[in-house]
mmCIF file of C-alpha atoms in Angstrom:
data_model
loop_
_atom_site.group_PDB
_atom_site.id
_atom_site.type_symbol
_atom_site.label_atom_id
_atom_site.label_comp_id
_atom_site.label_asym_id
_atom_site.label_seq_id
_atom_site.Cartn_x
_atom_site.Cartn_y
_atom_site.Cartn_z
ATOM 1 C CA SER A 112 -72.641 -99.716 -23.251
ATOM 2 C CA GLN A 113 -74.218 -102.268 -24.411
ATOM 3 C CA THR A 114 -77.478 -103.896 -23.420
ATOM 4 C CA ILE A 115 -79.810 -106.966 -24.417
ATOM 5 C CA HIS A 116 -83.452 -106.786 -23.772
ATOM 6 C CA GLN A 117 -85.921 -109.918 -23.687
ATOM 7 C CA TRP A 118 -89.495 -110.240 -23.196
ATOM 8 C CA PRO A 119 -91.637 -111.468 -21.941
ATOM 9 C CA ALA A 120 -89.989 -112.494 -18.568
ATOM 10 C CA THR A 121 -92.957 -115.065 -17.862
ATOM 11 C CA LEU A 122 -95.222 -116.711 -20.411
ATOM 12 C CA VAL A 123 -97.850 -119.248 -19.870
ATOM 13 C CA GLN A 124 -99.222 -120.962 -22.961
ATOM 14 C CA PRO A 125 -101.481 -124.131 -23.778
ATOM 15 C CA VAL A 126 -100.278 -127.044 -26.011
ATOM 16 C CA GLY A 127 -100.525 -126.279 -29.467
ATOM 17 C CA SER A 128 -100.475 -122.610 -29.500
ATOM 18 C CA PRO A 129 -97.602 -120.390 -31.023
ATOM 19 C CA LEU A 130 -95.112 -118.790 -29.553
ATOM 20 C CA SER A 131 -92.823 -115.735 -30.106
ATOM 21 C CA LEU A 132 -90.300 -114.457 -28.060
ATOM 22 C CA GLU A 133 -87.969 -111.474 -29.112
ATOM 23 C CA CYS A 134 -84.614 -110.352 -28.195
ATOM 24 C CA THR A 135 -83.139 -107.078 -28.841
ATOM 25 C CA VAL A 136 -79.253 -105.909 -28.721
ATOM 26 C CA GLU A 137 -78.433 -102.012 -28.098
ATOM 27 C CA GLY A 138 -75.598 -100.417 -28.126
ATOM 28 C CA THR A 139 -73.327 -102.651 -30.537
ATOM 29 C CA SER A 140 -73.800 -103.710 -34.345
ATOM 30 C CA ASN A 141 -73.071 -107.247 -36.139
ATOM 31 C CA PRO A 142 -73.523 -109.145 -32.846
ATOM 32 C CA ASN A 143 -73.279 -112.847 -32.693
ATOM 33 C CA LEU A 144 -77.066 -113.759 -31.416
ATOM 34 C CA TYR A 145 -77.805 -116.952 -29.646
ATOM 35 C CA TRP A 146 -80.628 -118.876 -28.470
ATOM 36 C CA TYR A 147 -80.171 -121.414 -25.507
ATOM 37 C CA ARG A 148 -82.702 -123.282 -23.471
ATOM 38 C CA GLN A 149 -82.397 -124.809 -19.821
ATOM 39 C CA ALA A 150 -84.688 -127.105 -18.590
ATOM 40 C CA ALA A 151 -85.316 -127.070 -14.902
ATOM 41 C CA GLY A 152 -82.246 -128.397 -13.169
ATOM 42 C CA ARG A 153 -80.452 -128.853 -16.449
ATOM 43 C CA GLY A 154 -77.389 -127.140 -18.091
ATOM 44 C CA LEU A 155 -78.082 -124.719 -21.139
ATOM 45 C CA GLN A 156 -78.910 -126.203 -24.488
ATOM 46 C CA LEU A 157 -78.427 -124.397 -27.687
ATOM 47 C CA LEU A 158 -81.098 -123.898 -30.061
ATOM 48 C CA PHE A 159 -80.169 -121.519 -32.479
ATOM 49 C CA TYR A 160 -77.336 -118.885 -33.408
ATOM 50 C CA SER A 161 -76.760 -116.092 -35.864
ATOM 51 C CA VAL A 162 -73.870 -114.328 -37.221
ATOM 52 C CA GLY A 163 -75.936 -111.695 -39.211
ATOM 53 C CA ILE A 164 -79.057 -110.848 -40.540
ATOM 54 C CA GLY A 165 -80.967 -114.062 -41.984
ATOM 55 C CA GLN A 166 -78.289 -116.241 -41.196
ATOM 56 C CA ILE A 167 -79.484 -118.819 -38.688
ATOM 57 C CA SER A 168 -78.145 -121.713 -38.104
ATOM 58 C CA SER A 169 -79.847 -124.956 -35.670
ATOM 59 C CA GLU A 170 -78.406 -127.270 -33.257
ATOM 60 C CA VAL A 171 -81.572 -128.986 -32.501
ATOM 61 C CA PRO A 172 -84.110 -130.606 -34.837
ATOM 62 C CA GLN A 173 -87.396 -129.666 -33.097
ATOM 63 C CA ASN A 174 -90.534 -127.569 -33.575
ATOM 64 C CA LEU A 175 -88.992 -124.324 -32.839
ATOM 65 C CA SER A 176 -87.429 -121.604 -35.656
ATOM 66 C CA ALA A 177 -85.672 -118.641 -35.346
ATOM 67 C CA SER A 178 -85.374 -115.415 -37.518
ATOM 68 C CA ARG A 179 -83.128 -112.469 -37.475
ATOM 69 C CA PRO A 180 -84.904 -109.616 -39.566
ATOM 70 C CA GLN A 181 -82.699 -107.022 -38.443
ATOM 71 C CA ASP A 182 -79.296 -107.055 -36.971
ATOM 72 C CA ARG A 183 -79.846 -106.478 -33.480
ATOM 73 C CA GLN A 184 -83.330 -108.531 -33.405
ATOM 74 C CA PHE A 185 -83.337 -112.490 -32.754
ATOM 75 C CA ILE A 186 -86.737 -114.056 -32.586
ATOM 76 C CA LEU A 187 -87.731 -117.617 -31.682
ATOM 77 C CA SER A 188 -90.928 -118.991 -32.724
ATOM 78 C CA SER A 189 -93.263 -122.195 -32.721
ATOM 79 C CA LYS A 190 -96.198 -122.652 -34.638
ATOM 80 C CA LYS A 191 -97.715 -124.935 -32.201
ATOM 81 C CA LEU A 192 -96.089 -125.643 -28.796
ATOM 82 C CA LEU A 193 -95.337 -128.986 -27.059
ATOM 83 C CA LEU A 194 -95.306 -129.621 -23.346
ATOM 84 C CA SER A 195 -91.654 -130.896 -23.876
ATOM 85 C CA ASP A 196 -90.865 -127.072 -25.070
ATOM 86 C CA SER A 197 -91.472 -125.573 -21.254
ATOM 87 C CA GLY A 198 -88.274 -124.205 -19.812
ATOM 88 C CA PHE A 199 -86.106 -121.522 -19.431
ATOM 89 C CA TYR A 200 -85.104 -119.684 -22.871
ATOM 90 C CA LEU A 201 -82.138 -117.416 -22.727
ATOM 91 C CA CYS A 202 -81.064 -114.708 -25.634
ATOM 92 C CA ALA A 203 -77.457 -114.250 -25.569
ATOM 93 C CA TRP A 204 -74.895 -111.906 -27.637
ATOM 94 C CA THR A 205 -71.241 -111.657 -28.476
ATOM 95 C CA LEU A 206 -68.876 -110.008 -30.796
ATOM 96 C CA ASP A 207 -66.184 -112.017 -30.460
ATOM 97 C CA SER A 208 -66.541 -115.440 -28.631
ATOM 98 C CA ARG A 209 -63.493 -115.418 -26.749
ATOM 99 C CA SER A 210 -64.740 -112.267 -24.598
ATOM 100 C CA GLY A 211 -67.668 -114.631 -23.355
ATOM 101 C CA TYR A 212 -71.560 -113.767 -23.658
ATOM 102 C CA THR A 213 -73.985 -111.713 -22.297
ATOM 103 C CA PHE A 214 -77.488 -113.088 -21.351
ATOM 104 C CA GLY A 215 -80.738 -111.609 -21.477
ATOM 105 C CA SER A 216 -83.172 -111.948 -18.308
ATOM 106 C CA GLY A 217 -84.859 -114.944 -19.855
ATOM 107 C CA THR A 218 -88.384 -115.947 -20.664
ATOM 108 C CA ARG A 219 -89.719 -118.837 -18.602
ATOM 109 C CA LEU A 220 -92.299 -120.258 -20.642
ATOM 110 C CA THR A 221 -94.577 -123.166 -19.297
ATOM 111 C CA VAL A 222 -96.598 -125.269 -21.819
ATOM 112 C CA VAL A 223 -99.931 -126.624 -20.097
ATOM 113 C CA ARG B 1 -68.883 -138.410 -23.400
ATOM 114 C CA LYS B 2 -70.417 -134.772 -22.665
ATOM 115 C CA GLU B 3 -67.917 -132.283 -24.070
ATOM 116 C CA VAL B 4 -67.837 -130.308 -20.881
ATOM 117 C CA GLU B 5 -68.563 -132.169 -17.892
ATOM 118 C CA GLN B 6 -68.821 -130.975 -14.300
ATOM 119 C CA ASP B 7 -69.554 -132.588 -10.745
ATOM 120 C CA PRO B 8 -73.103 -131.337 -10.124
ATOM 121 C CA GLY B 9 -72.796 -131.033 -6.328
ATOM 122 C CA PRO B 10 -73.992 -130.101 -4.356
ATOM 123 C CA PHE B 11 -71.162 -128.651 -2.258
ATOM 124 C CA ASN B 12 -71.961 -127.444 0.934
ATOM 125 C CA VAL B 13 -69.613 -125.253 2.495
ATOM 126 C CA PRO B 14 -69.331 -123.128 5.958
ATOM 127 C CA GLU B 15 -68.499 -119.316 5.500
ATOM 128 C CA GLY B 16 -64.967 -118.646 5.275
ATOM 129 C CA ALA B 17 -63.939 -121.825 3.531
ATOM 130 C CA THR B 18 -61.945 -122.386 0.560
ATOM 131 C CA VAL B 19 -64.090 -124.750 -2.008
ATOM 132 C CA ALA B 20 -62.751 -125.806 -5.850
ATOM 133 C CA PHE B 21 -64.251 -126.870 -8.781
ATOM 134 C CA ASN B 22 -63.088 -128.558 -11.559
ATOM 135 C CA CYS B 23 -64.553 -128.939 -15.264
ATOM 136 C CA THR B 24 -62.920 -131.431 -17.672
ATOM 137 C CA TYR B 25 -63.745 -130.877 -21.585
ATOM 138 C CA SER B 26 -63.117 -133.679 -24.274
ATOM 139 C CA ASN B 27 -62.291 -131.495 -27.492
ATOM 140 C CA SER B 28 -58.424 -130.744 -27.249
ATOM 141 C CA ALA B 29 -59.361 -127.893 -29.724
ATOM 142 C CA SER B 30 -60.970 -126.023 -27.339
ATOM 143 C CA GLN B 31 -59.602 -122.578 -27.248
ATOM 144 C CA SER B 32 -60.824 -120.191 -24.941
ATOM 145 C CA PHE B 33 -62.538 -121.076 -21.537
ATOM 146 C CA PHE B 34 -65.161 -119.411 -18.973
ATOM 147 C CA TRP B 35 -66.538 -119.630 -15.992
ATOM 148 C CA TYR B 36 -70.184 -118.313 -15.401
ATOM 149 C CA ARG B 37 -72.462 -117.945 -12.387
ATOM 150 C CA GLN B 38 -76.277 -118.569 -12.432
ATOM 151 C CA ASP B 39 -78.067 -117.500 -9.363
ATOM 152 C CA CYS B 40 -81.493 -119.350 -8.794
ATOM 153 C CA ARG B 41 -84.058 -118.482 -11.649
ATOM 154 C CA LYS B 42 -81.853 -115.788 -13.335
ATOM 155 C CA GLU B 43 -79.803 -115.443 -16.070
ATOM 156 C CA PRO B 44 -76.075 -116.558 -16.284
ATOM 157 C CA LYS B 45 -73.541 -113.799 -15.962
ATOM 158 C CA LEU B 46 -69.858 -114.553 -16.935
ATOM 159 C CA LEU B 47 -67.688 -114.445 -13.619
ATOM 160 C CA MET B 48 -64.415 -114.952 -15.162
ATOM 161 C CA SER B 49 -62.334 -115.605 -18.710
ATOM 162 C CA VAL B 50 -59.689 -118.133 -18.468
ATOM 163 C CA TYR B 51 -56.869 -118.473 -20.773
ATOM 164 C CA SER B 52 -53.978 -119.942 -20.840
ATOM 165 C CA SER B 53 -51.969 -119.363 -17.919
ATOM 166 C CA GLY B 54 -55.409 -118.981 -16.039
ATOM 167 C CA ASN B 55 -56.225 -115.827 -13.698
ATOM 168 C CA GLU B 56 -57.291 -114.496 -10.595
ATOM 169 C CA ASP B 57 -59.905 -111.720 -9.619
ATOM 170 C CA GLY B 58 -59.943 -111.441 -5.924
ATOM 171 C CA ARG B 59 -61.150 -114.364 -4.236
ATOM 172 C CA PHE B 60 -61.773 -116.211 -7.375
ATOM 173 C CA THR B 61 -59.042 -118.224 -9.307
ATOM 174 C CA ALA B 62 -59.274 -119.933 -12.518
ATOM 175 C CA GLN B 63 -56.686 -122.872 -13.730
ATOM 176 C CA LEU B 64 -56.296 -124.123 -17.252
ATOM 177 C CA ASN B 65 -54.496 -127.378 -17.523
ATOM 178 C CA ARG B 66 -54.194 -128.289 -21.036
ATOM 179 C CA ALA B 67 -52.309 -131.506 -20.863
ATOM 180 C CA SER B 68 -55.170 -133.155 -18.727
ATOM 181 C CA GLN B 69 -57.666 -130.710 -20.386
ATOM 182 C CA TYR B 70 -59.792 -129.618 -17.490
ATOM 183 C CA ILE B 71 -60.066 -126.041 -15.973
ATOM 184 C CA SER B 72 -60.995 -125.059 -12.022
ATOM 185 C CA LEU B 73 -62.371 -122.466 -10.165
ATOM 186 C CA LEU B 74 -60.959 -121.694 -6.699
ATOM 187 C CA ILE B 75 -62.955 -119.764 -4.479
ATOM 188 C CA ARG B 76 -61.430 -118.301 -1.141
ATOM 189 C CA ASP B 77 -62.815 -116.966 1.925
ATOM 190 C CA SER B 78 -66.548 -118.083 0.614
ATOM 191 C CA LYS B 79 -69.201 -115.516 1.584
ATOM 192 C CA LEU B 80 -72.934 -116.508 1.559
ATOM 193 C CA SER B 81 -73.651 -114.542 -1.130
ATOM 194 C CA ASP B 82 -71.270 -116.807 -3.451
ATOM 195 C CA SER B 83 -74.031 -119.358 -3.286
ATOM 196 C CA ALA B 84 -74.729 -120.031 -6.518
ATOM 197 C CA THR B 85 -74.522 -122.929 -9.799
ATOM 198 C CA TYR B 86 -71.292 -122.107 -11.502
ATOM 199 C CA LEU B 87 -70.830 -123.013 -15.296
ATOM 200 C CA CYS B 88 -67.690 -124.011 -17.082
ATOM 201 C CA VAL B 89 -67.743 -123.226 -20.428
ATOM 202 C CA GLY B 90 -65.519 -124.215 -23.470
ATOM 203 C CA HIS B 91 -65.118 -122.423 -27.013
ATOM 204 C CA THR B 92 -63.374 -124.371 -29.801
ATOM 205 C CA GLY B 93 -63.066 -120.875 -32.182
ATOM 206 C CA GLY B 94 -66.125 -121.320 -34.187
ATOM 207 C CA PHE B 95 -69.642 -119.967 -33.426
ATOM 208 C CA LYS B 96 -70.870 -122.360 -30.768
ATOM 209 C CA THR B 97 -69.832 -122.374 -27.033
ATOM 210 C CA ILE B 98 -70.515 -125.597 -24.937
ATOM 211 C CA PHE B 99 -71.945 -125.094 -21.487
ATOM 212 C CA GLY B 100 -71.398 -127.821 -18.471
ATOM 213 C CA ALA B 101 -74.253 -128.530 -16.641
ATOM 214 C CA GLY B 102 -73.271 -126.743 -13.583
ATOM 215 C CA THR B 103 -71.911 -126.927 -9.927
ATOM 216 C CA ARG B 104 -74.323 -125.940 -7.496
ATOM 217 C CA LEU B 105 -72.771 -124.317 -4.200
ATOM 218 C CA PHE B 106 -74.288 -123.429 -0.743
ATOM 219 C CA VAL B 107 -72.468 -121.636 1.532
ATOM 220 C CA LYS B 108 -73.706 -121.648 4.960
ATOM 221 C CA ALA B 109 -73.325 -119.408 7.739
#
């Protein structure tokens, strides 16, 4: 069966520090991968999606970036965090969007 | 106008009640729809897919009205464990899926 792993679960980082969040999927090949952010009490904001290795589409211009170095690995990064980067970051995968997404357990990031 | 809009609620209902949520979408090209459930501080989990004729799963029924561009979720015989935020999702056939902001449901004893 397919599983998605996301870590860390919780992160507190100072303003201006770098960020690296990792997501891996097991049990499938060539998944579509997504990074979403959810601010407290708000909906999900699509940040990046990838349909293959090295293919990244950005939805929101900001100080975040994403990379997909391997088929089932998706990384979210920042060189310098802002206070506004705080939120709940969710990685998701799907083979076919008609099947819906499966989300990782999320990373709760607090920038202080 | 947001692509997917939901009443944020909260809906406060007693156990055993029937409750319905609506969700409207603006993109008539949207092809498939879903309802997700999100518990507090957890990730969203797929509850139901909704296609052209809607579907039913136990106490949950989802309907699609393409003419009026909305989908609905009906929960019968509400349980305390149904308390959560319900997210409506629309997909246009590309690689992006648009999530509504969610409707909060509280089921009380």
